[in-house]
Amino acid sequence: MNGSRIAAIGHYQPAKVLTNEDLAGMVDTSDEWIRTRVGIRTRHIAGPDEPVDELAAHAAAKALAAAGLAPADIDLVLVATSTAVDRSPNMAARVAARLGVPRPAAMDINVVCAGFTHALATADHTVRAGAASRALVIGADKMSDVTDWTDRTTCVLVGDGAGAAVVEASDEPEVGPVLWGSVPDMGHAVRIEGEPARFAQEGQSVYRWATTQLPPLARQACERAGYAPEDLAAVVLHQANLRIIEPLAEKLGAVNAVIARDVAESGNTSAASIPLAFSKLVEQGAISTGDPVLLFGFGGNLSYAGQVVRCP
């Protein structure tokens, strides 16, 4: 096998929806203030009895069903998350146990909002090397657990959810080469730290970095896969907020692409945001099998990772 492909994708969100009007009753904010600044209308919030591994397992089960596979067909489970409460067993092992995957390699990847695209690249490399034949790649976060619900600058942003992809060996590479990196000395710009852990960010620093430094990097990801931006059928960026997504997409020059804007409905779900938005585009029929799609994650650690994939 010369490469890997995404065989299927799935997503899951908790039933509870928190609206801007709900938030206006909790902190000094309004629907107009939130929409104007971040473009978010609603977000899904998990309950205390819905841990991250449950969200992840629901999304993974949907991806497996869409691929027509059983848990026993999987030999690698990768979970991108930054909201795991416990250190061991890790999230991947918990998800594997929930699904009944018998003997997988099971690893967590914590690159915050860029976690899914890092995990996808890791699965692609592992399958290409012959160390695994089929992988579950999951992005799942319960941001509500690490949010200060009295801080209007952050609580209006976040949501909970999960997305998952089945990655398998392929004669032709359908997961393109990754472009990834970070700005370690700017890691303080996005943080989940303290006791209890709380999400905080330097919004203006992140905005300037994302809208000025990332467009040429996203173009490089396209070039590595042999595509021009105008060849793309869809662009799925980390769903941070519309004020970042729209200018970044415009500067990229993907003039013929569908631009994922799931942030308006789901908020910022960190590592879940890219597979969640991608899965919805597939489910809605907005893109077709074989279409080239740019996935590009960015955020915590001021890390980034992107690749062009073929739509399953």
PDB file of C-alpha atoms in Angstrom:
ATOM      1  CA  MET A   1       0.000   0.000   0.000  1.00  0.00           C
ATOM      2  CA  ASN A   2       1.280   3.438  -0.954  1.00  0.00           C
ATOM      3  CA  GLY A   3      -0.907   5.564   1.276  1.00  0.00           C
ATOM      4  CA  SER A   4      -3.980   5.864   3.406  1.00  0.00           C
ATOM      5  CA  ARG A   5      -7.505   7.133   3.017  1.00  0.00           C
ATOM      6  CA  ILE A   6     -10.403   8.236   5.163  1.00  0.00           C
ATOM      7  CA  ALA A   7     -12.943   5.455   4.733  1.00  0.00           C
ATOM      8  CA  ALA A   8     -15.718   7.134   6.731  1.00  0.00           C
ATOM      9  CA  ILE A   9     -16.382   9.910   9.188  1.00  0.00           C
ATOM     10  CA  GLY A  10     -18.923  10.546  11.958  1.00  0.00           C
ATOM     11  CA  HIS A  11     -19.743  13.043  14.682  1.00  0.00           C
ATOM     12  CA  TYR A  12     -21.649  13.431  17.930  1.00  0.00           C
ATOM     13  CA  GLN A  13     -22.913  16.356  20.004  1.00  0.00           C
ATOM     14  CA  PRO A  14     -24.706  16.381  23.373  1.00  0.00           C
ATOM     15  CA  ALA A  15     -28.435  17.074  23.316  1.00  0.00           C
ATOM     16  CA  LYS A  16     -28.334  20.190  25.490  1.00  0.00           C
ATOM     17  CA  VAL A  17     -28.145  23.432  23.478  1.00  0.00           C
ATOM     18  CA  LEU A  18     -26.995  26.662  25.125  1.00  0.00           C
ATOM     19  CA  THR A  19     -28.116  29.768  23.248  1.00  0.00           C
ATOM     20  CA  ASN A  20     -26.768  33.287  23.336  1.00  0.00           C
ATOM     21  CA  GLU A  21     -29.931  34.312  25.162  1.00  0.00           C
ATOM     22  CA  ASP A  22     -29.180  31.685  27.819  1.00  0.00           C
ATOM     23  CA  LEU A  23     -25.698  33.137  28.259  1.00  0.00           C
ATOM     24  CA  ALA A  24     -27.127  36.647  28.539  1.00  0.00           C
ATOM     25  CA  GLY A  25     -28.872  35.443  31.692  1.00  0.00           C
ATOM     26  CA  MET A  26     -25.580  34.183  33.122  1.00  0.00           C
ATOM     27  CA  VAL A  27     -23.053  36.929  32.312  1.00  0.00           C
ATOM     28  CA  ASP A  28     -23.049  40.514  31.028  1.00  0.00           C
ATOM     29  CA  THR A  29     -23.462  39.797  27.323  1.00  0.00           C
ATOM     30  CA  SER A  30     -26.085  39.726  24.565  1.00  0.00           C
ATOM     31  CA  ASP A  31     -26.932  37.834  21.412  1.00  0.00           C
ATOM     32  CA  GLU A  32     -25.837  40.839  19.317  1.00  0.00           C
ATOM     33  CA  TRP A  33     -22.513  41.182  21.167  1.00  0.00           C
ATOM     34  CA  ILE A  34     -21.655  37.498  20.668  1.00  0.00           C
ATOM     35  CA  ARG A  35     -22.737  37.287  17.015  1.00  0.00           C
ATOM     36  CA  THR A  36     -20.864  40.473  16.118  1.00  0.00           C
ATOM     37  CA  ARG A  37     -17.603  39.424  17.730  1.00  0.00           C
ATOM     38  CA  VAL A  38     -17.409  35.669  17.153  1.00  0.00           C
ATOM     39  CA  GLY A  39     -20.358  34.675  14.949  1.00  0.00           C
ATOM     40  CA  ILE A  40     -21.675  32.023  17.342  1.00  0.00           C
ATOM     41  CA  ARG A  41     -25.427  31.497  17.865  1.00  0.00           C
ATOM     42  CA  THR A  42     -25.565  28.257  19.863  1.00  0.00           C
ATOM     43  CA  ARG A  43     -23.333  25.588  21.342  1.00  0.00           C
ATOM     44  CA  HIS A  44     -23.916  22.045  22.683  1.00  0.00           C
ATOM     45  CA  ILE A  45     -23.012  21.364  26.319  1.00  0.00           C
ATOM     46  CA  ALA A  46     -22.466  17.905  27.833  1.00  0.00           C
ATOM     47  CA  GLY A  47     -23.911  17.044  31.207  1.00  0.00           C
ATOM     48  CA  PRO A  48     -21.948  15.870  34.256  1.00  0.00           C
ATOM     49  CA  ASP A  49     -22.741  12.263  33.335  1.00  0.00           C
ATOM     50  CA  GLU A  50     -21.327  12.622  29.788  1.00  0.00           C
ATOM     51  CA  PRO A  51     -17.521  12.277  29.964  1.00  0.00           C
ATOM     52  CA  VAL A  52     -15.204  12.930  27.041  1.00  0.00           C
ATOM     53  CA  ASP A  53     -14.729   9.243  26.250  1.00  0.00           C
ATOM     54  CA  GLU A  54     -18.499   8.819  25.895  1.00  0.00           C
ATOM     55  CA  LEU A  55     -18.685  11.668  23.371  1.00  0.00           C
ATOM     56  CA  ALA A  56     -15.724  10.166  21.515  1.00  0.00           C
ATOM     57  CA  ALA A  57     -17.165   6.655  21.488  1.00  0.00           C
ATOM     58  CA  HIS A  58     -20.479   7.857  20.017  1.00  0.00           C
ATOM     59  CA  ALA A  59     -18.692   9.610  17.149  1.00  0.00           C
ATOM     60  CA  ALA A  60     -16.378   6.654  16.563  1.00  0.00           C
ATOM     61  CA  ALA A  61     -19.282   4.183  16.484  1.00  0.00           C
ATOM     62  CA  LYS A  62     -20.936   6.274  13.761  1.00  0.00           C
ATOM     63  CA  ALA A  63     -17.736   6.335  11.718  1.00  0.00           C
ATOM     64  CA  LEU A  64     -17.335   2.563  12.070  1.00  0.00           C
ATOM     65  CA  ALA A  65     -20.929   1.976  10.998  1.00  0.00           C
ATOM     66  CA  ALA A  66     -20.497   4.260   7.981  1.00  0.00           C
ATOM     67  CA  ALA A  67     -17.375   2.310   6.989  1.00  0.00           C
ATOM     68  CA  GLY A  68     -19.153  -1.030   7.429  1.00  0.00           C
ATOM     69  CA  LEU A  69     -16.541  -2.169   9.929  1.00  0.00           C
ATOM     70  CA  ALA A  70     -16.556  -3.822  13.336  1.00  0.00           C
ATOM     71  CA  PRO A  71     -14.465  -2.728  16.347  1.00  0.00           C
ATOM     72  CA  ALA A  72     -12.289  -5.819  15.886  1.00  0.00           C
ATOM     73  CA  ASP A  73     -11.162  -4.442  12.506  1.00  0.00           C
ATOM     74  CA  ILE A  74      -9.345  -1.562  14.242  1.00  0.00           C
ATOM     75  CA  ASP A  75      -5.744  -1.897  15.431  1.00  0.00           C
ATOM     76  CA  LEU A  76      -4.949   1.725  16.321  1.00  0.00           C
ATOM     77  CA  VAL A  77      -7.004   4.233  18.329  1.00  0.00           C
ATOM     78  CA  LEU A  78      -5.845   7.849  18.498  1.00  0.00           C
ATOM     79  CA  VAL A  79      -7.794  10.415  20.504  1.00  0.00           C
ATOM     80  CA  ALA A  80      -6.986  14.100  20.209  1.00  0.00           C
ATOM     81  CA  THR A  81      -8.136  15.855  23.379  1.00  0.00           C
ATOM     82  CA  SER A  82      -6.993  18.434  25.902  1.00  0.00           C
ATOM     83  CA  THR A  83      -9.814  17.925  28.395  1.00  0.00           C
ATOM     84  CA  ALA A  84      -9.036  14.493  29.814  1.00  0.00           C
ATOM     85  CA  VAL A  85      -9.526  14.546  33.583  1.00  0.00           C
ATOM     86  CA  ASP A  86      -7.439  11.472  34.438  1.00  0.00           C
ATOM     87  CA  ARG A  87      -3.934  10.604  33.328  1.00  0.00           C
ATOM     88  CA  SER A  88      -4.481   6.846  33.151  1.00  0.00           C
ATOM     89  CA  PRO A  89      -6.143   4.964  31.628  1.00  0.00           C
ATOM     90  CA  ASN A  90      -5.855   7.368  28.740  1.00  0.00           C
ATOM     91  CA  MET A  91      -8.814   8.497  26.658  1.00  0.00           C
ATOM     92  CA  ALA A  92      -7.971   6.203  23.733  1.00  0.00           C
ATOM     93  CA  ALA A  93      -7.996   3.141  25.992  1.00  0.00           C
ATOM     94  CA  ARG A  94     -11.308   4.215  27.531  1.00  0.00           C
ATOM     95  CA  VAL A  95     -12.847   4.659  24.083  1.00  0.00           C
ATOM     96  CA  ALA A  96     -11.489   1.301  22.907  1.00  0.00           C
ATOM     97  CA  ALA A  97     -13.027  -0.365  25.958  1.00  0.00           C
ATOM     98  CA  ARG A  98     -16.412   1.290  25.338  1.00  0.00           C
ATOM     99  CA  LEU A  99     -16.405   0.148  21.704  1.00  0.00           C
ATOM    100  CA  GLY A 100     -14.959  -3.322  22.315  1.00  0.00           C
ATOM    101  CA  VAL A 101     -11.811  -2.872  20.234  1.00  0.00           C
ATOM    102  CA  PRO A 102      -9.837  -5.918  21.392  1.00  0.00           C
ATOM    103  CA  ARG A 103      -6.069  -5.201  21.202  1.00  0.00           C
ATOM    104  CA  PRO A 104      -5.350  -1.776  19.727  1.00  0.00           C
ATOM    105  CA  ALA A 105      -2.416   0.504  20.159  1.00  0.00           C
ATOM    106  CA  ALA A 106      -4.131   3.311  22.063  1.00  0.00           C
ATOM    107  CA  MET A 107      -2.709   6.824  22.378  1.00  0.00           C
ATOM    108  CA  ASP A 108      -3.875  10.319  23.259  1.00  0.00           C
ATOM    109  CA  ILE A 109      -2.584  13.358  21.385  1.00  0.00           C
ATOM    110  CA  ASN A 110      -2.804  16.747  23.097  1.00  0.00           C
ATOM    111  CA  VAL A 111      -2.283  19.567  20.618  1.00  0.00           C
ATOM    112  CA  VAL A 112      -5.472  21.316  21.716  1.00  0.00           C
ATOM    113  CA  CYS A 113      -7.323  22.831  18.708  1.00  0.00           C
ATOM    114  CA  ALA A 114      -4.872  21.372  16.174  1.00  0.00           C
ATOM    115  CA  GLY A 115      -5.137  17.920  17.729  1.00  0.00           C
ATOM    116  CA  PHE A 116      -7.255  16.176  15.108  1.00  0.00           C
ATOM    117  CA  THR A 117      -5.062  17.096  12.145  1.00  0.00           C
ATOM    118  CA  HIS A 118      -1.965  16.049  14.118  1.00  0.00           C
ATOM    119  CA  ALA A 119      -3.660  12.737  14.952  1.00  0.00           C
ATOM    120  CA  LEU A 120      -4.733  12.223  11.338  1.00  0.00           C
ATOM    121  CA  ALA A 121      -1.144  12.748  10.162  1.00  0.00           C
ATOM    122  CA  THR A 122       0.089  10.315  12.798  1.00  0.00           C
ATOM    123  CA  ALA A 123      -2.405   7.676  11.649  1.00  0.00           C
ATOM    124  CA  ASP A 124      -1.438   8.258   8.012  1.00  0.00           C
ATOM    125  CA  HIS A 125       2.262   7.811   8.815  1.00  0.00           C
ATOM    126  CA  THR A 126       1.589   4.709  10.924  1.00  0.00           C
ATOM    127  CA  VAL A 127      -0.529   3.044   8.236  1.00  0.00           C
ATOM    128  CA  ARG A 128       1.999   3.923   5.519  1.00  0.00           C
ATOM    129  CA  ALA A 129       4.748   2.361   7.619  1.00  0.00           C
ATOM    130  CA  GLY A 130       2.746  -0.853   7.963  1.00  0.00           C
ATOM    131  CA  ALA A 131       2.478  -0.599  11.756  1.00  0.00           C
ATOM    132  CA  ALA A 132      -1.334  -0.469  11.572  1.00  0.00           C
ATOM    133  CA  SER A 133      -3.922  -1.369   8.963  1.00  0.00           C
ATOM    134  CA  ARG A 134      -6.968   0.547  10.210  1.00  0.00           C
ATOM    135  CA  ALA A 135      -7.129   3.389  12.700  1.00  0.00           C
ATOM    136  CA  LEU A 136      -9.816   5.282  14.527  1.00  0.00           C
ATOM    137  CA  VAL A 137      -8.825   8.941  14.658  1.00  0.00           C
ATOM    138  CA  ILE A 138     -10.988  10.926  17.062  1.00  0.00           C
ATOM    139  CA  GLY A 139     -11.144  14.553  18.135  1.00  0.00           C
ATOM    140  CA  ALA A 140     -13.160  15.004  21.326  1.00  0.00           C
ATOM    141  CA  ASP A 141     -13.321  17.752  23.912  1.00  0.00           C
ATOM    142  CA  LYS A 142     -15.580  18.786  26.747  1.00  0.00           C
ATOM    143  CA  MET A 143     -14.630  22.440  26.918  1.00  0.00           C
ATOM    144  CA  SER A 144     -17.456  23.168  29.342  1.00  0.00           C
ATOM    145  CA  ASP A 145     -15.421  21.355  32.030  1.00  0.00           C
ATOM    146  CA  VAL A 146     -12.528  23.832  31.752  1.00  0.00           C
ATOM    147  CA  THR A 147     -14.537  27.036  31.281  1.00  0.00           C
ATOM    148  CA  ASP A 148     -15.059  29.842  33.757  1.00  0.00           C
ATOM    149  CA  TRP A 149     -18.762  30.494  33.247  1.00  0.00           C
ATOM    150  CA  THR A 150     -18.446  33.922  34.854  1.00  0.00           C
ATOM    151  CA  ASP A 151     -15.904  35.119  32.261  1.00  0.00           C
ATOM    152  CA  ARG A 152     -17.816  36.522  29.298  1.00  0.00           C
ATOM    153  CA  THR A 153     -14.699  36.676  27.086  1.00  0.00           C
ATOM    154  CA  THR A 154     -14.316  32.881  27.061  1.00  0.00           C
ATOM    155  CA  CYS A 155     -17.620  31.280  28.083  1.00  0.00           C
ATOM    156  CA  VAL A 156     -19.371  32.597  24.952  1.00  0.00           C
ATOM    157  CA  LEU A 157     -16.902  30.697  22.755  1.00  0.00           C
ATOM    158  CA  VAL A 158     -16.957  27.088  23.846  1.00  0.00           C
ATOM    159  CA  GLY A 159     -18.944  23.950  23.112  1.00  0.00           C
ATOM    160  CA  ASP A 160     -18.630  20.183  23.570  1.00  0.00           C
ATOM    161  CA  GLY A 161     -18.572  17.421  20.968  1.00  0.00           C
ATOM    162  CA  ALA A 162     -16.622  14.800  19.062  1.00  0.00           C
ATOM    163  CA  GLY A 163     -15.798  13.765  15.522  1.00  0.00           C
ATOM    164  CA  ALA A 164     -14.106  10.612  14.258  1.00  0.00           C
ATOM    165  CA  ALA A 165     -12.600   9.172  11.097  1.00  0.00           C
ATOM    166  CA  VAL A 166     -11.688   5.643  10.058  1.00  0.00           C
ATOM    167  CA  VAL A 167      -8.302   5.691   8.321  1.00  0.00           C
ATOM    168  CA  GLU A 168      -7.137   2.647   6.369  1.00  0.00           C
ATOM    169  CA  ALA A 169      -4.448   1.580   3.938  1.00  0.00           C
ATOM    170  CA  SER A 170      -4.993   2.561   0.319  1.00  0.00           C
ATOM    171  CA  ASP A 171      -3.335   1.863  -3.042  1.00  0.00           C
ATOM    172  CA  GLU A 172      -3.421   5.583  -3.758  1.00  0.00           C
ATOM    173  CA  PRO A 173      -2.674   8.216  -1.079  1.00  0.00           C
ATOM    174  CA  GLU A 174      -5.868  10.104  -0.264  1.00  0.00           C
ATOM    175  CA  VAL A 175      -4.502  11.746   2.877  1.00  0.00           C
ATOM    176  CA  GLY A 176      -2.003  14.310   1.697  1.00  0.00           C
ATOM    177  CA  PRO A 177       1.337  15.221   3.296  1.00  0.00           C
ATOM    178  CA  VAL A 178       0.983  17.160   6.517  1.00  0.00           C
ATOM    179  CA  LEU A 179       2.347  20.639   7.076  1.00  0.00           C
ATOM    180  CA  TRP A 180       2.776  21.179  10.793  1.00  0.00           C
ATOM    181  CA  GLY A 181       4.639  23.284  13.313  1.00  0.00           C
ATOM    182  CA  SER A 182       4.249  25.608  16.276  1.00  0.00           C
ATOM    183  CA  VAL A 183       5.412  28.824  17.940  1.00  0.00           C
ATOM    184  CA  PRO A 184       6.500  27.477  21.354  1.00  0.00           C
ATOM    185  CA  ASP A 185       7.485  30.813  22.867  1.00  0.00           C
ATOM    186  CA  MET A 186       3.912  32.033  22.246  1.00  0.00           C
ATOM    187  CA  GLY A 187       2.315  29.051  23.974  1.00  0.00           C
ATOM    188  CA  HIS A 188       0.933  31.361  26.655  1.00  0.00           C
ATOM    189  CA  ALA A 189      -1.515  32.843  24.117  1.00  0.00           C
ATOM    190  CA  VAL A 190      -3.896  29.884  24.564  1.00  0.00           C
ATOM    191  CA  ARG A 191      -3.923  28.068  27.884  1.00  0.00           C
ATOM    192  CA  ILE A 192      -5.769  25.369  29.814  1.00  0.00           C
ATOM    193  CA  GLU A 193      -3.979  25.380  33.128  1.00  0.00           C
ATOM    194  CA  GLY A 194      -4.303  25.850  36.871  1.00  0.00           C
ATOM    195  CA  GLU A 195      -6.238  23.978  39.558  1.00  0.00           C
ATOM    196  CA  PRO A 196      -8.987  23.640  38.639  1.00  0.00           C
ATOM    197  CA  ALA A 197      -7.918  23.838  34.997  1.00  0.00           C
ATOM    198  CA  ARG A 198      -9.387  26.815  33.151  1.00  0.00           C
ATOM    199  CA  PHE A 199      -9.343  27.896  29.520  1.00  0.00           C
ATOM    200  CA  ALA A 200      -7.892  31.343  28.843  1.00  0.00           C
ATOM    201  CA  GLN A 201      -6.490  33.078  25.796  1.00  0.00           C
ATOM    202  CA  GLU A 202      -4.992  36.317  24.544  1.00  0.00           C
ATOM    203  CA  GLY A 203      -7.632  36.946  21.920  1.00  0.00           C
ATOM    204  CA  GLN A 204      -5.930  39.722  19.951  1.00  0.00           C
ATOM    205  CA  SER A 205      -2.619  37.842  19.761  1.00  0.00           C
ATOM    206  CA  VAL A 206      -4.354  34.726  18.474  1.00  0.00           C
ATOM    207  CA  TYR A 207      -6.390  36.743  15.964  1.00  0.00           C
ATOM    208  CA  ARG A 208      -3.334  38.525  14.527  1.00  0.00           C
ATOM    209  CA  TRP A 209      -1.347  35.290  14.295  1.00  0.00           C
ATOM    210  CA  ALA A 210      -4.145  33.312  12.683  1.00  0.00           C
ATOM    211  CA  THR A 211      -5.113  35.927  10.090  1.00  0.00           C
ATOM    212  CA  THR A 212      -1.577  36.963   9.092  1.00  0.00           C
ATOM    213  CA  GLN A 213       0.702  33.945   9.580  1.00  0.00           C
ATOM    214  CA  LEU A 214      -1.575  31.026   8.725  1.00  0.00           C
ATOM    215  CA  PRO A 215      -2.806  31.782   5.156  1.00  0.00           C
ATOM    216  CA  PRO A 216       0.611  31.105   3.525  1.00  0.00           C
ATOM    217  CA  LEU A 217       0.977  27.950   5.633  1.00  0.00           C
ATOM    218  CA  ALA A 218      -2.437  26.706   4.491  1.00  0.00           C
ATOM    219  CA  ARG A 219      -1.369  27.326   0.892  1.00  0.00           C
ATOM    220  CA  GLN A 220       1.794  25.307   1.516  1.00  0.00           C
ATOM    221  CA  ALA A 221      -0.344  22.398   2.760  1.00  0.00           C
ATOM    222  CA  CYS A 222      -2.227  22.523  -0.548  1.00  0.00           C
ATOM    223  CA  GLU A 223       1.018  22.653  -2.541  1.00  0.00           C
ATOM    224  CA  ARG A 224       2.412  19.615  -0.731  1.00  0.00           C
ATOM    225  CA  ALA A 225      -0.635  17.638  -1.892  1.00  0.00           C
ATOM    226  CA  GLY A 226      -0.357  18.966  -5.450  1.00  0.00           C
ATOM    227  CA  TYR A 227      -3.390  21.267  -5.345  1.00  0.00           C
ATOM    228  CA  ALA A 228      -3.962  24.946  -5.897  1.00  0.00           C
ATOM    229  CA  PRO A 229      -6.419  26.589  -3.482  1.00  0.00           C
ATOM    230  CA  GLU A 230      -8.926  27.081  -6.292  1.00  0.00           C
ATOM    231  CA  ASP A 231      -8.973  23.288  -6.826  1.00  0.00           C
ATOM    232  CA  LEU A 232     -10.426  22.657  -3.365  1.00  0.00           C
ATOM    233  CA  ALA A 233     -14.039  21.585  -2.975  1.00  0.00           C
ATOM    234  CA  ALA A 234     -14.123  22.471   0.722  1.00  0.00           C
ATOM    235  CA  VAL A 235     -12.049  24.121   3.417  1.00  0.00           C
ATOM    236  CA  VAL A 236     -12.486  22.969   7.015  1.00  0.00           C
ATOM    237  CA  LEU A 237     -10.519  25.197   9.365  1.00  0.00           C
ATOM    238  CA  HIS A 238     -10.484  24.921  13.131  1.00  0.00           C
ATOM    239  CA  GLN A 239     -13.798  26.428  14.153  1.00  0.00           C
ATOM    240  CA  ALA A 240     -12.397  29.148  16.407  1.00  0.00           C
ATOM    241  CA  ASN A 241     -14.702  31.998  15.445  1.00  0.00           C
ATOM    242  CA  LEU A 242     -16.016  33.494  12.220  1.00  0.00           C
ATOM    243  CA  ARG A 243     -13.791  36.568  12.542  1.00  0.00           C
ATOM    244  CA  ILE A 244     -10.807  34.237  12.075  1.00  0.00           C
ATOM    245  CA  ILE A 245     -12.306  31.652   9.712  1.00  0.00           C
ATOM    246  CA  GLU A 246     -13.616  34.058   7.070  1.00  0.00           C
ATOM    247  CA  PRO A 247     -10.521  36.245   6.554  1.00  0.00           C
ATOM    248  CA  LEU A 248      -8.232  33.202   6.658  1.00  0.00           C
ATOM    249  CA  ALA A 249     -10.319  31.436   4.010  1.00  0.00           C
ATOM    250  CA  GLU A 250     -10.433  34.590   1.870  1.00  0.00           C
ATOM    251  CA  LYS A 251      -6.648  35.060   2.022  1.00  0.00           C
ATOM    252  CA  LEU A 252      -6.148  31.391   1.146  1.00  0.00           C
ATOM    253  CA  GLY A 253      -7.928  31.988  -2.178  1.00  0.00           C
ATOM    254  CA  ALA A 254     -10.130  28.877  -2.200  1.00  0.00           C
ATOM    255  CA  VAL A 255     -12.684  30.647  -4.381  1.00  0.00           C
ATOM    256  CA  ASN A 256     -14.581  27.501  -5.426  1.00  0.00           C
ATOM    257  CA  ALA A 257     -14.685  25.828  -2.008  1.00  0.00           C
ATOM    258  CA  VAL A 258     -17.421  25.365   0.526  1.00  0.00           C
ATOM    259  CA  ILE A 259     -16.167  26.989   3.737  1.00  0.00           C
ATOM    260  CA  ALA A 260     -17.180  25.192   6.936  1.00  0.00           C
ATOM    261  CA  ARG A 261     -18.901  27.569   9.348  1.00  0.00           C
ATOM    262  CA  ASP A 262     -20.129  25.082  11.934  1.00  0.00           C
ATOM    263  CA  VAL A 263     -18.804  27.356  14.686  1.00  0.00           C
ATOM    264  CA  ALA A 264     -22.060  29.307  14.414  1.00  0.00           C
ATOM    265  CA  GLU A 265     -24.011  26.270  15.630  1.00  0.00           C
ATOM    266  CA  SER A 266     -21.429  24.412  17.699  1.00  0.00           C
ATOM    267  CA  GLY A 267     -19.050  27.000  19.128  1.00  0.00           C
ATOM    268  CA  ASN A 268     -15.352  26.261  19.569  1.00  0.00           C
ATOM    269  CA  THR A 269     -15.079  22.545  20.345  1.00  0.00           C
ATOM    270  CA  SER A 270     -11.267  22.478  20.242  1.00  0.00           C
ATOM    271  CA  ALA A 271      -9.951  19.145  18.859  1.00  0.00           C
ATOM    272  CA  ALA A 272     -13.483  18.089  17.883  1.00  0.00           C
ATOM    273  CA  SER A 273     -14.147  21.085  15.661  1.00  0.00           C
ATOM    274  CA  ILE A 274     -12.586  19.910  12.383  1.00  0.00           C
ATOM    275  CA  PRO A 275     -13.989  16.343  12.243  1.00  0.00           C
ATOM    276  CA  LEU A 276     -17.332  17.638  13.540  1.00  0.00           C
ATOM    277  CA  ALA A 277     -17.606  20.271  10.801  1.00  0.00           C
ATOM    278  CA  PHE A 278     -16.233  17.896   8.126  1.00  0.00           C
ATOM    279  CA  SER A 279     -18.711  15.165   9.067  1.00  0.00           C
ATOM    280  CA  LYS A 280     -21.600  17.607   8.836  1.00  0.00           C
ATOM    281  CA  LEU A 281     -20.575  18.715   5.332  1.00  0.00           C
ATOM    282  CA  VAL A 282     -20.511  15.060   4.241  1.00  0.00           C
ATOM    283  CA  GLU A 283     -23.841  14.324   5.940  1.00  0.00           C
ATOM    284  CA  GLN A 284     -25.473  17.359   4.304  1.00  0.00           C
ATOM    285  CA  GLY A 285     -24.216  16.380   0.840  1.00  0.00           C
ATOM    286  CA  ALA A 286     -22.308  19.662   0.510  1.00  0.00           C
ATOM    287  CA  ILE A 287     -19.296  17.713  -0.800  1.00  0.00           C
ATOM    288  CA  SER A 288     -19.001  14.445  -2.693  1.00  0.00           C
ATOM    289  CA  THR A 289     -16.845  11.329  -2.490  1.00  0.00           C
ATOM    290  CA  GLY A 290     -13.399  12.016  -3.891  1.00  0.00           C
ATOM    291  CA  ASP A 291     -13.559  15.797  -3.527  1.00  0.00           C
ATOM    292  CA  PRO A 292     -10.340  17.434  -2.280  1.00  0.00           C
ATOM    293  CA  VAL A 293     -10.807  19.025   1.137  1.00  0.00           C
ATOM    294  CA  LEU A 294      -8.297  21.075   3.108  1.00  0.00           C
ATOM    295  CA  LEU A 295      -8.298  20.353   6.843  1.00  0.00           C
ATOM    296  CA  PHE A 296      -6.303  22.913   8.823  1.00  0.00           C
ATOM    297  CA  GLY A 297      -6.106  23.022  12.606  1.00  0.00           C
ATOM    298  CA  PHE A 298      -4.532  25.770  14.693  1.00  0.00           C
ATOM    299  CA  GLY A 299      -4.612  27.170  18.200  1.00  0.00           C
ATOM    300  CA  GLY A 300      -3.213  25.929  21.496  1.00  0.00           C
ATOM    301  CA  ASN A 301       0.595  26.061  21.768  1.00  0.00           C
ATOM    302  CA  LEU A 302       0.167  28.247  18.679  1.00  0.00           C
ATOM    303  CA  SER A 303       0.422  24.944  16.864  1.00  0.00           C
ATOM    304  CA  TYR A 304      -0.881  24.208  13.404  1.00  0.00           C
ATOM    305  CA  ALA A 305      -1.283  21.160  11.176  1.00  0.00           C
ATOM    306  CA  GLY A 306      -3.021  20.774   7.848  1.00  0.00           C
ATOM    307  CA  GLN A 307      -3.413  18.365   4.959  1.00  0.00           C
ATOM    308  CA  VAL A 308      -5.585  17.906   1.891  1.00  0.00           C
ATOM    309  CA  VAL A 309      -7.725  14.763   2.022  1.00  0.00           C
ATOM    310  CA  ARG A 310     -10.193  13.123  -0.321  1.00  0.00           C
ATOM    311  CA  CYS A 311     -13.778  13.189   0.895  1.00  0.00           C
ATOM    312  CA  PRO A 312     -14.976   9.697   1.922  1.00  0.00           C
TER     313      PRO A 312
END
